[in-house]
Amino acid sequence: MKEKSTLKPAWPAYAFLLAVLVAGVLAFRHFHGSPRLEPLHSQSQSPLYETGDKPVTIYIKAVALESGKMVNAAATIRQSKSRVNQMKQAILAYLEGSRKGPVQVPVPEGTALNEFYFTPTGAAVADLSVSQVKRERVGFYEETLFVRGLIETLTGNFFEVKQVKILVDGQDQPTLFGHYALATSEASMPVTENSNGKF
């Protein structure tokens, strides 16, 4: 007479170990991640708007060459479902603004946007790349106009933006090009309450 095998199948033990491993990975990601910032995907990963999204006029800060004063220049973005994507479009419109004609956007050539974040407290965080900028061509005046223009472009078009923070390649830096202090409260707040262009 054949004896019955007393060995139990091993799959329940493997399933239990796999469940414990998955739970451990999820717990680690939950407690060690940084979910407070809402990252904007680059255009190669996810488009900033869909084909059917309607165009919207915003106002980016520029300089009137005749007077040297900051003025509003119209630009067009798409009214995408994500408000954060609209903000990123506004920054890109500012960075790509015209450098020719009677009104110029004060962006040092070579400045690029790495990433953009928006926090629940109303802080817009722009991570910029300036490695391609010829720093000898950017003085205090040019750097001040650029930083103030970026801040005014965001705060002037988006009522949610209470503060703007600028990073350089993901890091806090004292200045962008060695002149205008980024760490001051004056460097992150709008100059005036301007409702023109907000939507």
mmCIF file of N, CA, C and O in Angstrom, residues 9-68:
data_model
loop_
_atom_site.group_PDB
_atom_site.id
_atom_site.type_symbol
_atom_site.label_atom_id
_atom_site.label_comp_id
_atom_site.label_asym_id
_atom_site.label_seq_id
_atom_site.Cartn_x
_atom_site.Cartn_y
_atom_site.Cartn_z
ATOM 1 N N PRO A 9 1.823 21.819 -0.533
ATOM 2 C CA PRO A 9 2.368 22.619 -1.640
ATOM 3 C C PRO A 9 2.993 23.919 -1.121
ATOM 4 O O PRO A 9 2.529 24.498 -0.154
ATOM 5 N N ALA A 10 4.059 24.394 -1.805
ATOM 6 C CA ALA A 10 4.822 25.548 -1.328
ATOM 7 C C ALA A 10 4.237 26.884 -1.773
ATOM 8 O O ALA A 10 4.620 27.922 -1.259
ATOM 9 N N TRP A 11 3.264 26.903 -2.710
ATOM 10 C CA TRP A 11 2.811 28.184 -3.253
ATOM 11 C C TRP A 11 2.176 29.116 -2.237
ATOM 12 O O TRP A 11 2.323 30.334 -2.358
ATOM 13 N N PRO A 12 1.445 28.633 -1.199
ATOM 14 C CA PRO A 12 0.902 29.608 -0.242
ATOM 15 C C PRO A 12 2.001 30.384 0.488
ATOM 16 O O PRO A 12 1.865 31.577 0.761
ATOM 17 N N ALA A 13 3.095 29.723 0.783
ATOM 18 C CA ALA A 13 4.212 30.398 1.464
ATOM 19 C C ALA A 13 4.837 31.447 0.546
ATOM 20 O O ALA A 13 5.155 32.566 0.976
ATOM 21 N N TYR A 14 4.991 31.134 -0.753
ATOM 22 C CA TYR A 14 5.552 32.088 -1.706
ATOM 23 C C TYR A 14 4.618 33.292 -1.876
ATOM 24 O O TYR A 14 5.060 34.430 -1.952
ATOM 25 N N ALA A 15 3.335 33.026 -1.935
ATOM 26 C CA ALA A 15 2.361 34.111 -2.077
ATOM 27 C C ALA A 15 2.410 35.037 -0.863
ATOM 28 O O ALA A 15 2.335 36.266 -0.989
ATOM 29 N N PHE A 16 2.533 34.461 0.332
ATOM 30 C CA PHE A 16 2.614 35.265 1.555
ATOM 31 C C PHE A 16 3.871 36.136 1.550
ATOM 32 O O PHE A 16 3.840 37.329 1.862
ATOM 33 N N LEU A 17 5.023 35.556 1.161
ATOM 34 C CA LEU A 17 6.285 36.316 1.111
ATOM 35 C C LEU A 17 6.204 37.441 0.085
ATOM 36 O O LEU A 17 6.687 38.556 0.327
ATOM 37 N N LEU A 18 5.573 37.161 -1.056
ATOM 38 C CA LEU A 18 5.435 38.186 -2.085
ATOM 39 C C LEU A 18 4.558 39.338 -1.583
ATOM 40 O O LEU A 18 4.869 40.514 -1.794
ATOM 41 N N ALA A 19 3.473 39.022 -0.887
ATOM 42 C CA ALA A 19 2.589 40.055 -0.340
ATOM 43 C C ALA A 19 3.325 40.919 0.679
ATOM 44 O O ALA A 19 3.172 42.150 0.706
ATOM 45 N N VAL A 20 4.151 40.286 1.528
ATOM 46 C CA VAL A 20 4.922 41.034 2.526
ATOM 47 C C VAL A 20 5.922 41.957 1.830
ATOM 48 O O VAL A 20 6.098 43.126 2.214
ATOM 49 N N LEU A 21 6.572 41.473 0.776
ATOM 50 C CA LEU A 21 7.554 42.268 0.047
ATOM 51 C C LEU A 21 6.885 43.490 -0.614
ATOM 52 O O LEU A 21 7.377 44.612 -0.516
ATOM 53 N N VAL A 22 5.751 43.283 -1.271
ATOM 54 C CA VAL A 22 5.036 44.389 -1.924
ATOM 55 C C VAL A 22 4.594 45.418 -0.889
ATOM 56 O O VAL A 22 4.737 46.633 -1.090
ATOM 57 N N ALA A 23 4.076 44.951 0.243
ATOM 58 C CA ALA A 23 3.643 45.873 1.296
ATOM 59 C C ALA A 23 4.820 46.691 1.824
ATOM 60 O O ALA A 23 4.699 47.889 2.094
ATOM 61 N N GLY A 24 5.972 46.063 1.952
ATOM 62 C CA GLY A 24 7.166 46.771 2.425
ATOM 63 C C GLY A 24 7.614 47.844 1.457
ATOM 64 O O GLY A 24 7.954 48.967 1.856
ATOM 65 N N VAL A 25 7.593 47.541 0.149
ATOM 66 C CA VAL A 25 7.994 48.526 -0.863
ATOM 67 C C VAL A 25 7.032 49.710 -0.868
ATOM 68 O O VAL A 25 7.444 50.880 -0.907
ATOM 69 N N LEU A 26 5.727 49.426 -0.812
ATOM 70 C CA LEU A 26 4.741 50.509 -0.797
ATOM 71 C C LEU A 26 4.865 51.386 0.444
ATOM 72 O O LEU A 26 4.747 52.615 0.377
ATOM 73 N N ALA A 27 5.121 50.762 1.596
ATOM 74 C CA ALA A 27 5.297 51.536 2.832
ATOM 75 C C ALA A 27 6.530 52.423 2.742
ATOM 76 O O ALA A 27 6.512 53.581 3.152
ATOM 77 N N PHE A 28 7.623 51.903 2.185
ATOM 78 C CA PHE A 28 8.856 52.689 2.040
ATOM 79 C C PHE A 28 8.610 53.901 1.145
ATOM 80 O O PHE A 28 9.002 55.028 1.470
ATOM 81 N N ARG A 29 7.934 53.685 0.009
ATOM 82 C CA ARG A 29 7.663 54.797 -0.908
ATOM 83 C C ARG A 29 6.749 55.834 -0.272
ATOM 84 O O ARG A 29 6.888 57.032 -0.489
ATOM 85 N N HIS A 30 5.804 55.376 0.535
ATOM 86 C CA HIS A 30 4.867 56.309 1.176
ATOM 87 C C HIS A 30 5.575 57.216 2.185
ATOM 88 O O HIS A 30 5.358 58.420 2.230
ATOM 89 N N PHE A 31 6.461 56.636 3.000
ATOM 90 C CA PHE A 31 7.088 57.413 4.073
ATOM 91 C C PHE A 31 8.347 58.138 3.640
ATOM 92 O O PHE A 31 8.772 59.079 4.282
ATOM 93 N N HIS A 32 8.977 57.709 2.540
ATOM 94 C CA HIS A 32 10.235 58.333 2.135
ATOM 95 C C HIS A 32 10.114 59.123 0.841
ATOM 96 O O HIS A 32 11.077 59.721 0.399
ATOM 97 N N GLY A 33 8.947 59.159 0.231
ATOM 98 C CA GLY A 33 8.749 59.940 -0.979
ATOM 99 C C GLY A 33 8.530 61.402 -0.627
ATOM 100 O O GLY A 33 8.457 61.772 0.528
ATOM 101 N N SER A 34 8.426 62.247 -1.652
ATOM 102 C CA SER A 34 8.133 63.660 -1.415
ATOM 103 C C SER A 34 6.937 64.058 -2.273
ATOM 104 O O SER A 34 7.092 64.687 -3.305
ATOM 105 N N PRO A 35 5.732 63.690 -1.848
ATOM 106 C CA PRO A 35 4.556 63.926 -2.677
ATOM 107 C C PRO A 35 3.986 65.332 -2.596
ATOM 108 O O PRO A 35 2.978 65.614 -3.196
ATOM 109 N N ARG A 36 4.610 66.237 -1.833
ATOM 110 C CA ARG A 36 4.006 67.546 -1.642
ATOM 111 C C ARG A 36 4.034 68.398 -2.900
ATOM 112 O O ARG A 36 3.208 69.238 -3.105
ATOM 113 N N LEU A 37 5.043 68.200 -3.756
ATOM 114 C CA LEU A 37 5.133 68.991 -4.970
ATOM 115 C C LEU A 37 4.466 68.252 -6.118
ATOM 116 O O LEU A 37 4.591 67.047 -6.234
ATOM 117 N N GLU A 38 3.779 69.006 -6.964
ATOM 118 C CA GLU A 38 3.135 68.400 -8.119
ATOM 119 C C GLU A 38 4.009 68.651 -9.331
ATOM 120 O O GLU A 38 4.053 69.754 -9.858
ATOM 121 N N PRO A 39 4.780 67.639 -9.764
ATOM 122 C CA PRO A 39 5.703 67.892 -10.864
ATOM 123 C C PRO A 39 4.983 67.997 -12.195
ATOM 124 O O PRO A 39 3.967 67.360 -12.413
ATOM 125 N N LEU A 40 5.531 68.823 -13.059
ATOM 126 C CA LEU A 40 5.029 68.914 -14.417
ATOM 127 C C LEU A 40 5.894 68.047 -15.297
ATOM 128 O O LEU A 40 7.110 68.185 -15.300
ATOM 129 N N HIS A 41 5.288 67.157 -16.025
ATOM 130 C CA HIS A 41 6.065 66.311 -16.926
ATOM 131 C C HIS A 41 6.563 67.142 -18.093
ATOM 132 O O HIS A 41 5.935 68.092 -18.511
ATOM 133 N N SER A 42 7.700 66.746 -18.620
ATOM 134 C CA SER A 42 8.210 67.445 -19.792
ATOM 135 C C SER A 42 7.331 67.110 -20.983
ATOM 136 O O SER A 42 6.589 66.135 -20.980
ATOM 137 N N GLN A 43 7.446 67.904 -22.031
ATOM 138 C CA GLN A 43 6.588 67.711 -23.191
ATOM 139 C C GLN A 43 6.818 66.356 -23.840
ATOM 140 O O GLN A 43 5.926 65.815 -24.466
ATOM 141 N N SER A 44 8.016 65.781 -23.696
ATOM 142 C CA SER A 44 8.278 64.475 -24.285
ATOM 143 C C SER A 44 7.543 63.369 -23.532
ATOM 144 O O SER A 44 7.224 62.339 -24.102
ATOM 145 N N GLN A 45 7.275 63.571 -22.239
ATOM 146 C CA GLN A 45 6.581 62.565 -21.447
ATOM 147 C C GLN A 45 5.077 62.742 -21.525
ATOM 148 O O GLN A 45 4.339 61.785 -21.670
ATOM 149 N N SER A 46 4.621 63.957 -21.414
ATOM 150 C CA SER A 46 3.189 64.223 -21.385
ATOM 151 C C SER A 46 2.950 65.624 -21.924
ATOM 152 O O SER A 46 3.586 66.573 -21.476
ATOM 153 N N PRO A 47 2.044 65.785 -22.884
ATOM 154 C CA PRO A 47 1.827 67.130 -23.434
ATOM 155 C C PRO A 47 1.214 68.061 -22.395
ATOM 156 O O PRO A 47 0.518 67.625 -21.490
ATOM 157 N N LEU A 48 1.486 69.354 -22.553
ATOM 158 C CA LEU A 48 0.985 70.345 -21.615
ATOM 159 C C LEU A 48 -0.472 70.701 -21.890
ATOM 160 O O LEU A 48 -1.108 71.337 -21.070
ATOM 161 N N TYR A 49 -0.979 70.326 -23.042
ATOM 162 C CA TYR A 49 -2.379 70.579 -23.370
ATOM 163 C C TYR A 49 -2.805 69.611 -24.471
ATOM 164 O O TYR A 49 -1.965 68.972 -25.116
ATOM 165 N N GLU A 50 -4.110 69.536 -24.663
ATOM 166 C CA GLU A 50 -4.648 68.677 -25.712
ATOM 167 C C GLU A 50 -5.051 69.522 -26.912
ATOM 168 O O GLU A 50 -5.223 70.735 -26.801
ATOM 169 N N THR A 51 -5.216 68.874 -28.038
ATOM 170 C CA THR A 51 -5.500 69.586 -29.286
ATOM 171 C C THR A 51 -6.726 70.484 -29.182
ATOM 172 O O THR A 51 -6.737 71.592 -29.699
ATOM 173 N N GLY A 52 -7.756 70.039 -28.494
ATOM 174 C CA GLY A 52 -8.998 70.809 -28.414
ATOM 175 C C GLY A 52 -8.996 71.925 -27.386
ATOM 176 O O GLY A 52 -9.970 72.684 -27.307
ATOM 177 N N ASP A 53 -7.944 72.069 -26.579
ATOM 178 C CA ASP A 53 -7.907 73.115 -25.559
ATOM 179 C C ASP A 53 -7.840 74.494 -26.219
ATOM 180 O O ASP A 53 -7.011 74.731 -27.100
ATOM 181 N N LYS A 54 -8.700 75.398 -25.767
ATOM 182 C CA LYS A 54 -8.804 76.699 -26.438
ATOM 183 C C LYS A 54 -7.621 77.607 -26.080
ATOM 184 O O LYS A 54 -7.069 77.540 -24.977
ATOM 185 N N PRO A 55 -7.228 78.474 -27.030
ATOM 186 C CA PRO A 55 -6.147 79.428 -26.753
ATOM 187 C C PRO A 55 -6.611 80.529 -25.804
ATOM 188 O O PRO A 55 -7.768 80.944 -25.845
ATOM 189 N N VAL A 56 -5.698 80.958 -24.955
ATOM 190 C CA VAL A 56 -5.985 82.010 -23.977
ATOM 191 C C VAL A 56 -4.846 83.022 -24.011
ATOM 192 O O VAL A 56 -3.672 82.651 -24.094
ATOM 193 N N THR A 57 -5.188 84.294 -23.944
ATOM 194 C CA THR A 57 -4.161 85.341 -23.924
ATOM 195 C C THR A 57 -3.717 85.597 -22.486
ATOM 196 O O THR A 57 -4.544 85.769 -21.595
ATOM 197 N N ILE A 58 -2.407 85.568 -22.286
ATOM 198 C CA ILE A 58 -1.828 85.971 -21.002
ATOM 199 C C ILE A 58 -0.893 87.144 -21.270
ATOM 200 O O ILE A 58 -0.664 87.513 -22.422
ATOM 201 N N TYR A 59 -0.369 87.724 -20.193
ATOM 202 C CA TYR A 59 0.540 88.857 -20.346
ATOM 203 C C TYR A 59 1.850 88.537 -19.660
ATOM 204 O O TYR A 59 1.877 88.212 -18.476
ATOM 205 N N ILE A 60 2.912 88.593 -20.453
ATOM 206 C CA ILE A 60 4.243 88.360 -19.903
ATOM 207 C C ILE A 60 4.948 89.712 -19.794
ATOM 208 O O ILE A 60 4.631 90.655 -20.521
ATOM 209 N N LYS A 61 5.880 89.786 -18.867
ATOM 210 C CA LYS A 61 6.568 91.058 -18.636
ATOM 211 C C LYS A 61 7.678 91.251 -19.665
ATOM 212 O O LYS A 61 8.457 90.346 -19.946
ATOM 213 N N ALA A 62 7.704 92.456 -20.206
ATOM 214 C CA ALA A 62 8.714 92.815 -21.189
ATOM 215 C C ALA A 62 9.213 94.220 -20.876
ATOM 216 O O ALA A 62 8.712 94.880 -19.957
ATOM 217 N N VAL A 63 10.206 94.665 -21.628
ATOM 218 C CA VAL A 63 10.775 96.002 -21.425
ATOM 219 C C VAL A 63 10.572 96.822 -22.692
ATOM 220 O O VAL A 63 10.908 96.368 -23.796
ATOM 221 N N ALA A 64 10.001 98.009 -22.536
ATOM 222 C CA ALA A 64 9.889 98.943 -23.652
ATOM 223 C C ALA A 64 11.238 99.618 -23.821
ATOM 224 O O ALA A 64 11.710 100.312 -22.917
ATOM 225 N N LEU A 65 11.881 99.384 -24.958
ATOM 226 C CA LEU A 65 13.255 99.867 -25.144
ATOM 227 C C LEU A 65 13.348 101.390 -25.131
ATOM 228 O O LEU A 65 14.350 101.949 -24.696
ATOM 229 N N GLU A 66 12.311 102.066 -25.583
ATOM 230 C CA GLU A 66 12.347 103.527 -25.635
ATOM 231 C C GLU A 66 12.375 104.147 -24.239
ATOM 232 O O GLU A 66 13.113 105.085 -23.970
ATOM 233 N N SER A 67 11.566 103.568 -23.319
ATOM 234 C CA SER A 67 11.470 104.150 -21.973
ATOM 235 C C SER A 67 12.232 103.347 -20.920
ATOM 236 O O SER A 67 12.534 103.851 -19.844
ATOM 237 N N GLY A 68 12.529 102.077 -21.212
ATOM 238 C CA GLY A 68 13.185 101.218 -20.222
ATOM 239 C C GLY A 68 12.247 100.699 -19.152
ATOM 240 O O GLY A 68 12.682 100.080 -18.180
#
